[in-house]
Amino acid sequence: MPNYIRARAPGGSYFFTARLRDRGSDLLVREIGLLRRAVRETKARRPFEIDAIVVLPAAIHTIWTLPDGDADFSGRWSLLKGLVSRALPPAPDRSPSHLRRGEKGIWQRRFWEHLIRDARDLNDHLHLIHSAPVQAGLCARPEDWPWTSLHRDRREGGSAGTLPGSRGHGAGPGIRRAS
């Protein structure tokens, strides 16, 4: 069994990619209301800030900032994925290992995470998030994709390299939002 080493920085900002097991699925945009409810419930139970996000048909790219003293992003992803999965029927092609674990076979088991180190790293990951729908061939311009925080950021006057509402970076290894 692999031993995954995760960067843990309480109160840090992290970039994540979470994918569906079926990369050809459109479930995340088809069930966007369910996903939004799951995100709201996850945030209510285990607070965090969504600094940027794009929802693609079968993947989510996002940057989250966790509260001071808290580095449990895995628990948040487990809760969010579970809330979505419990509201849906199981995948028709579940493997024996999914069946043994009682999993519906909707999500990939793992997710990609990266601790944001500095403003340049943040800018690079914001660009990745905003350009993802264009790179995936889903639209011609980032602003044409409806399921992105780019619209919120522009309404709130955010710019590349800063988190919406932030007034600077904290002392920790992640980019910090001001309280």
PDB file of C-alpha atoms in Angstrom:
ATOM      1  CA  MET A   1       0.000   0.000   0.000  1.00  0.00           C
ATOM      2  CA  PRO A   2       1.459   3.398  -0.945  1.00  0.00           C
ATOM      3  CA  ASN A   3       2.484   5.751   1.823  1.00  0.00           C
ATOM      4  CA  TYR A   4       1.392   9.226   0.731  1.00  0.00           C
ATOM      5  CA  ILE A   5       3.248  12.136   2.307  1.00  0.00           C
ATOM      6  CA  ARG A   6       1.111  15.233   2.436  1.00  0.00           C
ATOM      7  CA  ALA A   7       2.276  18.768   3.156  1.00  0.00           C
ATOM      8  CA  ARG A   8       0.508  19.957   6.286  1.00  0.00           C
ATOM      9  CA  ALA A   9       0.475  23.659   7.136  1.00  0.00           C
ATOM     10  CA  PRO A  10      -2.251  24.630   9.609  1.00  0.00           C
ATOM     11  CA  GLY A  11      -4.098  27.638   8.218  1.00  0.00           C
ATOM     12  CA  GLY A  12      -2.343  27.237   4.872  1.00  0.00           C
ATOM     13  CA  SER A  13      -3.654  27.700   1.369  1.00  0.00           C
ATOM     14  CA  TYR A  14      -3.739  24.633  -0.866  1.00  0.00           C
ATOM     15  CA  PHE A  15      -4.416  23.906  -4.516  1.00  0.00           C
ATOM     16  CA  PHE A  16      -6.430  20.721  -5.117  1.00  0.00           C
ATOM     17  CA  THR A  17      -7.593  18.651  -8.039  1.00  0.00           C
ATOM     18  CA  ALA A  18     -10.320  16.092  -7.346  1.00  0.00           C
ATOM     19  CA  ARG A  19     -11.559  13.902 -10.188  1.00  0.00           C
ATOM     20  CA  LEU A  20     -14.390  11.542 -10.895  1.00  0.00           C
ATOM     21  CA  ARG A  21     -13.400   7.939 -11.537  1.00  0.00           C
ATOM     22  CA  ASP A  22     -15.075   8.174 -14.957  1.00  0.00           C
ATOM     23  CA  ARG A  23     -13.122  10.941 -16.674  1.00  0.00           C
ATOM     24  CA  GLY A  24     -15.649  10.984 -19.529  1.00  0.00           C
ATOM     25  CA  SER A  25     -18.533  11.834 -17.202  1.00  0.00           C
ATOM     26  CA  ASP A  26     -20.309  15.194 -17.038  1.00  0.00           C
ATOM     27  CA  LEU A  27     -21.689  14.476 -13.567  1.00  0.00           C
ATOM     28  CA  LEU A  28     -20.170  17.487 -11.798  1.00  0.00           C
ATOM     29  CA  VAL A  29     -21.774  20.054 -14.103  1.00  0.00           C
ATOM     30  CA  ARG A  30     -24.965  18.016 -14.555  1.00  0.00           C
ATOM     31  CA  GLU A  31     -25.337  17.815 -10.748  1.00  0.00           C
ATOM     32  CA  ILE A  32     -23.937  21.287  -9.991  1.00  0.00           C
ATOM     33  CA  GLY A  33     -26.750  21.992  -7.505  1.00  0.00           C
ATOM     34  CA  LEU A  34     -25.902  18.853  -5.539  1.00  0.00           C
ATOM     35  CA  LEU A  35     -22.205  19.753  -5.592  1.00  0.00           C
ATOM     36  CA  ARG A  36     -22.956  23.292  -4.358  1.00  0.00           C
ATOM     37  CA  ARG A  37     -25.078  21.933  -1.485  1.00  0.00           C
ATOM     38  CA  ALA A  38     -22.319  19.494  -0.547  1.00  0.00           C
ATOM     39  CA  VAL A  39     -19.746  22.306  -0.553  1.00  0.00           C
ATOM     40  CA  ARG A  40     -21.985  24.525   1.613  1.00  0.00           C
ATOM     41  CA  GLU A  41     -22.594  21.709   4.090  1.00  0.00           C
ATOM     42  CA  THR A  42     -18.897  20.815   4.205  1.00  0.00           C
ATOM     43  CA  LYS A  43     -17.987  24.464   4.845  1.00  0.00           C
ATOM     44  CA  ALA A  44     -20.656  24.704   7.575  1.00  0.00           C
ATOM     45  CA  ARG A  45     -19.332  21.611   9.370  1.00  0.00           C
ATOM     46  CA  ARG A  46     -15.613  22.163   8.727  1.00  0.00           C
ATOM     47  CA  PRO A  47     -14.983  25.834   7.805  1.00  0.00           C
ATOM     48  CA  PHE A  48     -12.565  26.875   5.078  1.00  0.00           C
ATOM     49  CA  GLU A  49     -12.402  29.567   2.408  1.00  0.00           C
ATOM     50  CA  ILE A  50     -12.668  28.859  -1.302  1.00  0.00           C
ATOM     51  CA  ASP A  51     -10.199  31.275  -2.808  1.00  0.00           C
ATOM     52  CA  ALA A  52     -10.678  30.053  -6.385  1.00  0.00           C
ATOM     53  CA  ILE A  53     -12.510  27.182  -8.054  1.00  0.00           C
ATOM     54  CA  VAL A  54     -13.483  25.777 -11.408  1.00  0.00           C
ATOM     55  CA  VAL A  55     -15.865  22.869 -11.825  1.00  0.00           C
ATOM     56  CA  LEU A  56     -15.313  20.889 -15.005  1.00  0.00           C
ATOM     57  CA  PRO A  57     -17.504  17.994 -16.125  1.00  0.00           C
ATOM     58  CA  ALA A  58     -15.359  15.380 -14.332  1.00  0.00           C
ATOM     59  CA  ALA A  59     -12.895  17.392 -12.208  1.00  0.00           C
ATOM     60  CA  ILE A  60     -12.645  20.210  -9.708  1.00  0.00           C
ATOM     61  CA  HIS A  61      -9.610  22.498  -9.419  1.00  0.00           C
ATOM     62  CA  THR A  62      -9.682  24.733  -6.375  1.00  0.00           C
ATOM     63  CA  ILE A  63      -7.645  26.707  -3.857  1.00  0.00           C
ATOM     64  CA  TRP A  64      -8.759  26.504  -0.242  1.00  0.00           C
ATOM     65  CA  THR A  65      -7.460  28.356   2.803  1.00  0.00           C
ATOM     66  CA  LEU A  66      -7.943  26.504   6.070  1.00  0.00           C
ATOM     67  CA  PRO A  67      -8.555  28.136   9.454  1.00  0.00           C
ATOM     68  CA  ASP A  68      -5.637  28.917  11.771  1.00  0.00           C
ATOM     69  CA  GLY A  69      -4.413  25.817  13.540  1.00  0.00           C
ATOM     70  CA  ASP A  70      -6.202  23.438  11.142  1.00  0.00           C
ATOM     71  CA  ALA A  71      -4.543  21.353   8.425  1.00  0.00           C
ATOM     72  CA  ASP A  72      -7.222  18.677   7.909  1.00  0.00           C
ATOM     73  CA  PHE A  73      -8.030  19.121   4.240  1.00  0.00           C
ATOM     74  CA  SER A  74      -8.350  15.340   3.818  1.00  0.00           C
ATOM     75  CA  GLY A  75     -11.279  15.247   6.236  1.00  0.00           C
ATOM     76  CA  ARG A  76     -12.989  18.028   4.333  1.00  0.00           C
ATOM     77  CA  TRP A  77     -12.551  16.252   0.989  1.00  0.00           C
ATOM     78  CA  SER A  78     -13.818  13.014   2.495  1.00  0.00           C
ATOM     79  CA  LEU A  79     -16.919  14.787   3.787  1.00  0.00           C
ATOM     80  CA  LEU A  80     -17.566  16.627   0.508  1.00  0.00           C
ATOM     81  CA  LYS A  81     -17.106  13.533  -1.666  1.00  0.00           C
ATOM     82  CA  GLY A  82     -19.258  11.487   0.713  1.00  0.00           C
ATOM     83  CA  LEU A  83     -22.101  14.006   0.645  1.00  0.00           C
ATOM     84  CA  VAL A  84     -22.119  13.956  -3.157  1.00  0.00           C
ATOM     85  CA  SER A  85     -21.808  10.169  -3.358  1.00  0.00           C
ATOM     86  CA  ARG A  86     -24.578   9.445  -0.855  1.00  0.00           C
ATOM     87  CA  ALA A  87     -27.021  11.480  -2.951  1.00  0.00           C
ATOM     88  CA  LEU A  88     -26.295   9.524  -6.145  1.00  0.00           C
ATOM     89  CA  PRO A  89     -26.808   5.944  -7.299  1.00  0.00           C
ATOM     90  CA  PRO A  90     -23.655   3.783  -7.431  1.00  0.00           C
ATOM     91  CA  ALA A  91     -21.574   3.634 -10.578  1.00  0.00           C
ATOM     92  CA  PRO A  92     -22.691   0.651 -12.678  1.00  0.00           C
ATOM     93  CA  ASP A  93     -19.133  -0.642 -13.102  1.00  0.00           C
ATOM     94  CA  ARG A  94     -17.910  -0.724  -9.488  1.00  0.00           C
ATOM     95  CA  SER A  95     -14.901  -2.908  -8.879  1.00  0.00           C
ATOM     96  CA  PRO A  96     -14.778  -5.645  -6.259  1.00  0.00           C
ATOM     97  CA  SER A  97     -12.632  -3.337  -4.112  1.00  0.00           C
ATOM     98  CA  HIS A  98     -15.320  -0.608  -4.289  1.00  0.00           C
ATOM     99  CA  LEU A  99     -17.933  -3.151  -3.282  1.00  0.00           C
ATOM    100  CA  ARG A 100     -15.809  -4.436  -0.359  1.00  0.00           C
ATOM    101  CA  ARG A 101     -15.303  -0.891   0.934  1.00  0.00           C
ATOM    102  CA  GLY A 102     -18.942   0.083   0.442  1.00  0.00           C
ATOM    103  CA  GLU A 103     -17.964   2.789  -2.048  1.00  0.00           C
ATOM    104  CA  LYS A 104     -20.192   3.943  -4.873  1.00  0.00           C
ATOM    105  CA  GLY A 105     -17.277   4.210  -7.287  1.00  0.00           C
ATOM    106  CA  ILE A 106     -18.008   7.802  -8.293  1.00  0.00           C
ATOM    107  CA  TRP A 107     -14.788   9.602  -7.278  1.00  0.00           C
ATOM    108  CA  GLN A 108     -11.154   8.728  -7.697  1.00  0.00           C
ATOM    109  CA  ARG A 109     -10.007   7.708  -4.234  1.00  0.00           C
ATOM    110  CA  ARG A 110      -7.164  10.186  -4.051  1.00  0.00           C
ATOM    111  CA  PHE A 111      -6.896  13.854  -4.868  1.00  0.00           C
ATOM    112  CA  TRP A 112      -3.957  16.023  -5.816  1.00  0.00           C
ATOM    113  CA  GLU A 113      -2.921  18.644  -3.291  1.00  0.00           C
ATOM    114  CA  HIS A 114      -0.218  21.291  -3.335  1.00  0.00           C
ATOM    115  CA  LEU A 115       0.645  23.756  -0.564  1.00  0.00           C
ATOM    116  CA  ILE A 116       0.759  27.279  -2.001  1.00  0.00           C
ATOM    117  CA  ARG A 117       4.217  28.642  -1.177  1.00  0.00           C
ATOM    118  CA  ASP A 118       4.195  32.277  -2.255  1.00  0.00           C
ATOM    119  CA  ALA A 119       2.490  34.875  -4.464  1.00  0.00           C
ATOM    120  CA  ARG A 120       4.065  33.538  -7.670  1.00  0.00           C
ATOM    121  CA  ASP A 121       2.920  29.996  -6.869  1.00  0.00           C
ATOM    122  CA  LEU A 122      -0.553  31.364  -6.136  1.00  0.00           C
ATOM    123  CA  ASN A 123      -0.602  33.250  -9.444  1.00  0.00           C
ATOM    124  CA  ASP A 124       0.442  30.105 -11.341  1.00  0.00           C
ATOM    125  CA  HIS A 125      -2.353  28.061  -9.758  1.00  0.00           C
ATOM    126  CA  LEU A 126      -4.959  30.796 -10.265  1.00  0.00           C
ATOM    127  CA  HIS A 127      -3.995  30.797 -13.936  1.00  0.00           C
ATOM    128  CA  LEU A 128      -4.348  27.002 -14.046  1.00  0.00           C
ATOM    129  CA  ILE A 129      -7.822  27.233 -12.500  1.00  0.00           C
ATOM    130  CA  HIS A 130      -9.034  30.053 -14.734  1.00  0.00           C
ATOM    131  CA  SER A 131      -7.635  28.563 -17.944  1.00  0.00           C
ATOM    132  CA  ALA A 132      -8.727  24.950 -17.276  1.00  0.00           C
ATOM    133  CA  PRO A 133     -12.025  25.133 -19.254  1.00  0.00           C
ATOM    134  CA  VAL A 134     -10.189  26.563 -22.273  1.00  0.00           C
ATOM    135  CA  GLN A 135      -7.418  23.952 -21.991  1.00  0.00           C
ATOM    136  CA  ALA A 136     -10.087  21.231 -21.824  1.00  0.00           C
ATOM    137  CA  GLY A 137     -11.724  22.556 -25.003  1.00  0.00           C
ATOM    138  CA  LEU A 138     -14.961  23.465 -23.208  1.00  0.00           C
ATOM    139  CA  CYS A 139     -14.990  27.161 -24.175  1.00  0.00           C
ATOM    140  CA  ALA A 140     -12.957  29.751 -26.053  1.00  0.00           C
ATOM    141  CA  ARG A 141     -12.331  32.162 -23.154  1.00  0.00           C
ATOM    142  CA  PRO A 142     -12.209  31.556 -19.376  1.00  0.00           C
ATOM    143  CA  GLU A 143     -15.043  34.012 -18.779  1.00  0.00           C
ATOM    144  CA  ASP A 144     -17.304  31.931 -21.048  1.00  0.00           C
ATOM    145  CA  TRP A 145     -17.326  29.010 -18.575  1.00  0.00           C
ATOM    146  CA  PRO A 146     -20.184  29.350 -16.071  1.00  0.00           C
ATOM    147  CA  TRP A 147     -18.756  27.234 -13.209  1.00  0.00           C
ATOM    148  CA  THR A 148     -15.726  29.266 -12.174  1.00  0.00           C
ATOM    149  CA  SER A 149     -14.917  31.727  -9.412  1.00  0.00           C
ATOM    150  CA  LEU A 150     -13.458  34.013 -12.072  1.00  0.00           C
ATOM    151  CA  HIS A 151     -16.871  35.709 -12.250  1.00  0.00           C
ATOM    152  CA  ARG A 152     -16.906  36.304  -8.470  1.00  0.00           C
ATOM    153  CA  ASP A 153     -13.302  37.533  -8.511  1.00  0.00           C
ATOM    154  CA  ARG A 154     -14.061  40.081 -11.220  1.00  0.00           C
ATOM    155  CA  ARG A 155     -17.180  41.303  -9.384  1.00  0.00           C
ATOM    156  CA  GLU A 156     -15.153  41.708  -6.187  1.00  0.00           C
ATOM    157  CA  GLY A 157     -12.198  43.344  -7.941  1.00  0.00           C
ATOM    158  CA  GLY A 158      -9.737  40.475  -7.374  1.00  0.00           C
ATOM    159  CA  SER A 159      -6.636  40.207  -9.490  1.00  0.00           C
ATOM    160  CA  ALA A 160      -4.063  37.582 -10.326  1.00  0.00           C
ATOM    161  CA  GLY A 161      -1.665  36.871  -7.480  1.00  0.00           C
ATOM    162  CA  THR A 162      -4.009  37.925  -4.681  1.00  0.00           C
ATOM    163  CA  LEU A 163      -6.758  36.091  -2.940  1.00  0.00           C
ATOM    164  CA  PRO A 164     -10.144  37.821  -3.027  1.00  0.00           C
ATOM    165  CA  GLY A 165     -10.473  39.920   0.118  1.00  0.00           C
ATOM    166  CA  SER A 166      -6.870  39.385   1.237  1.00  0.00           C
ATOM    167  CA  ARG A 167      -4.726  42.190   2.540  1.00  0.00           C
ATOM    168  CA  GLY A 168      -1.382  40.456   2.411  1.00  0.00           C
ATOM    169  CA  HIS A 169       0.370  37.249   3.227  1.00  0.00           C
ATOM    170  CA  GLY A 170       0.776  35.727   6.656  1.00  0.00           C
ATOM    171  CA  ALA A 171       3.928  34.362   8.219  1.00  0.00           C
ATOM    172  CA  GLY A 172       3.144  30.704   7.529  1.00  0.00           C
ATOM    173  CA  PRO A 173       4.259  28.700   4.511  1.00  0.00           C
ATOM    174  CA  GLY A 174       0.855  29.063   2.820  1.00  0.00           C
ATOM    175  CA  ILE A 175      -0.763  32.216   1.520  1.00  0.00           C
ATOM    176  CA  ARG A 176      -2.989  33.556   4.257  1.00  0.00           C
ATOM    177  CA  ARG A 177      -6.251  35.423   4.175  1.00  0.00           C
ATOM    178  CA  ALA A 178      -6.606  38.333   6.546  1.00  0.00           C
ATOM    179  CA  SER A 179      -9.237  37.849   9.232  1.00  0.00           C
TER     180      SER A 179
END
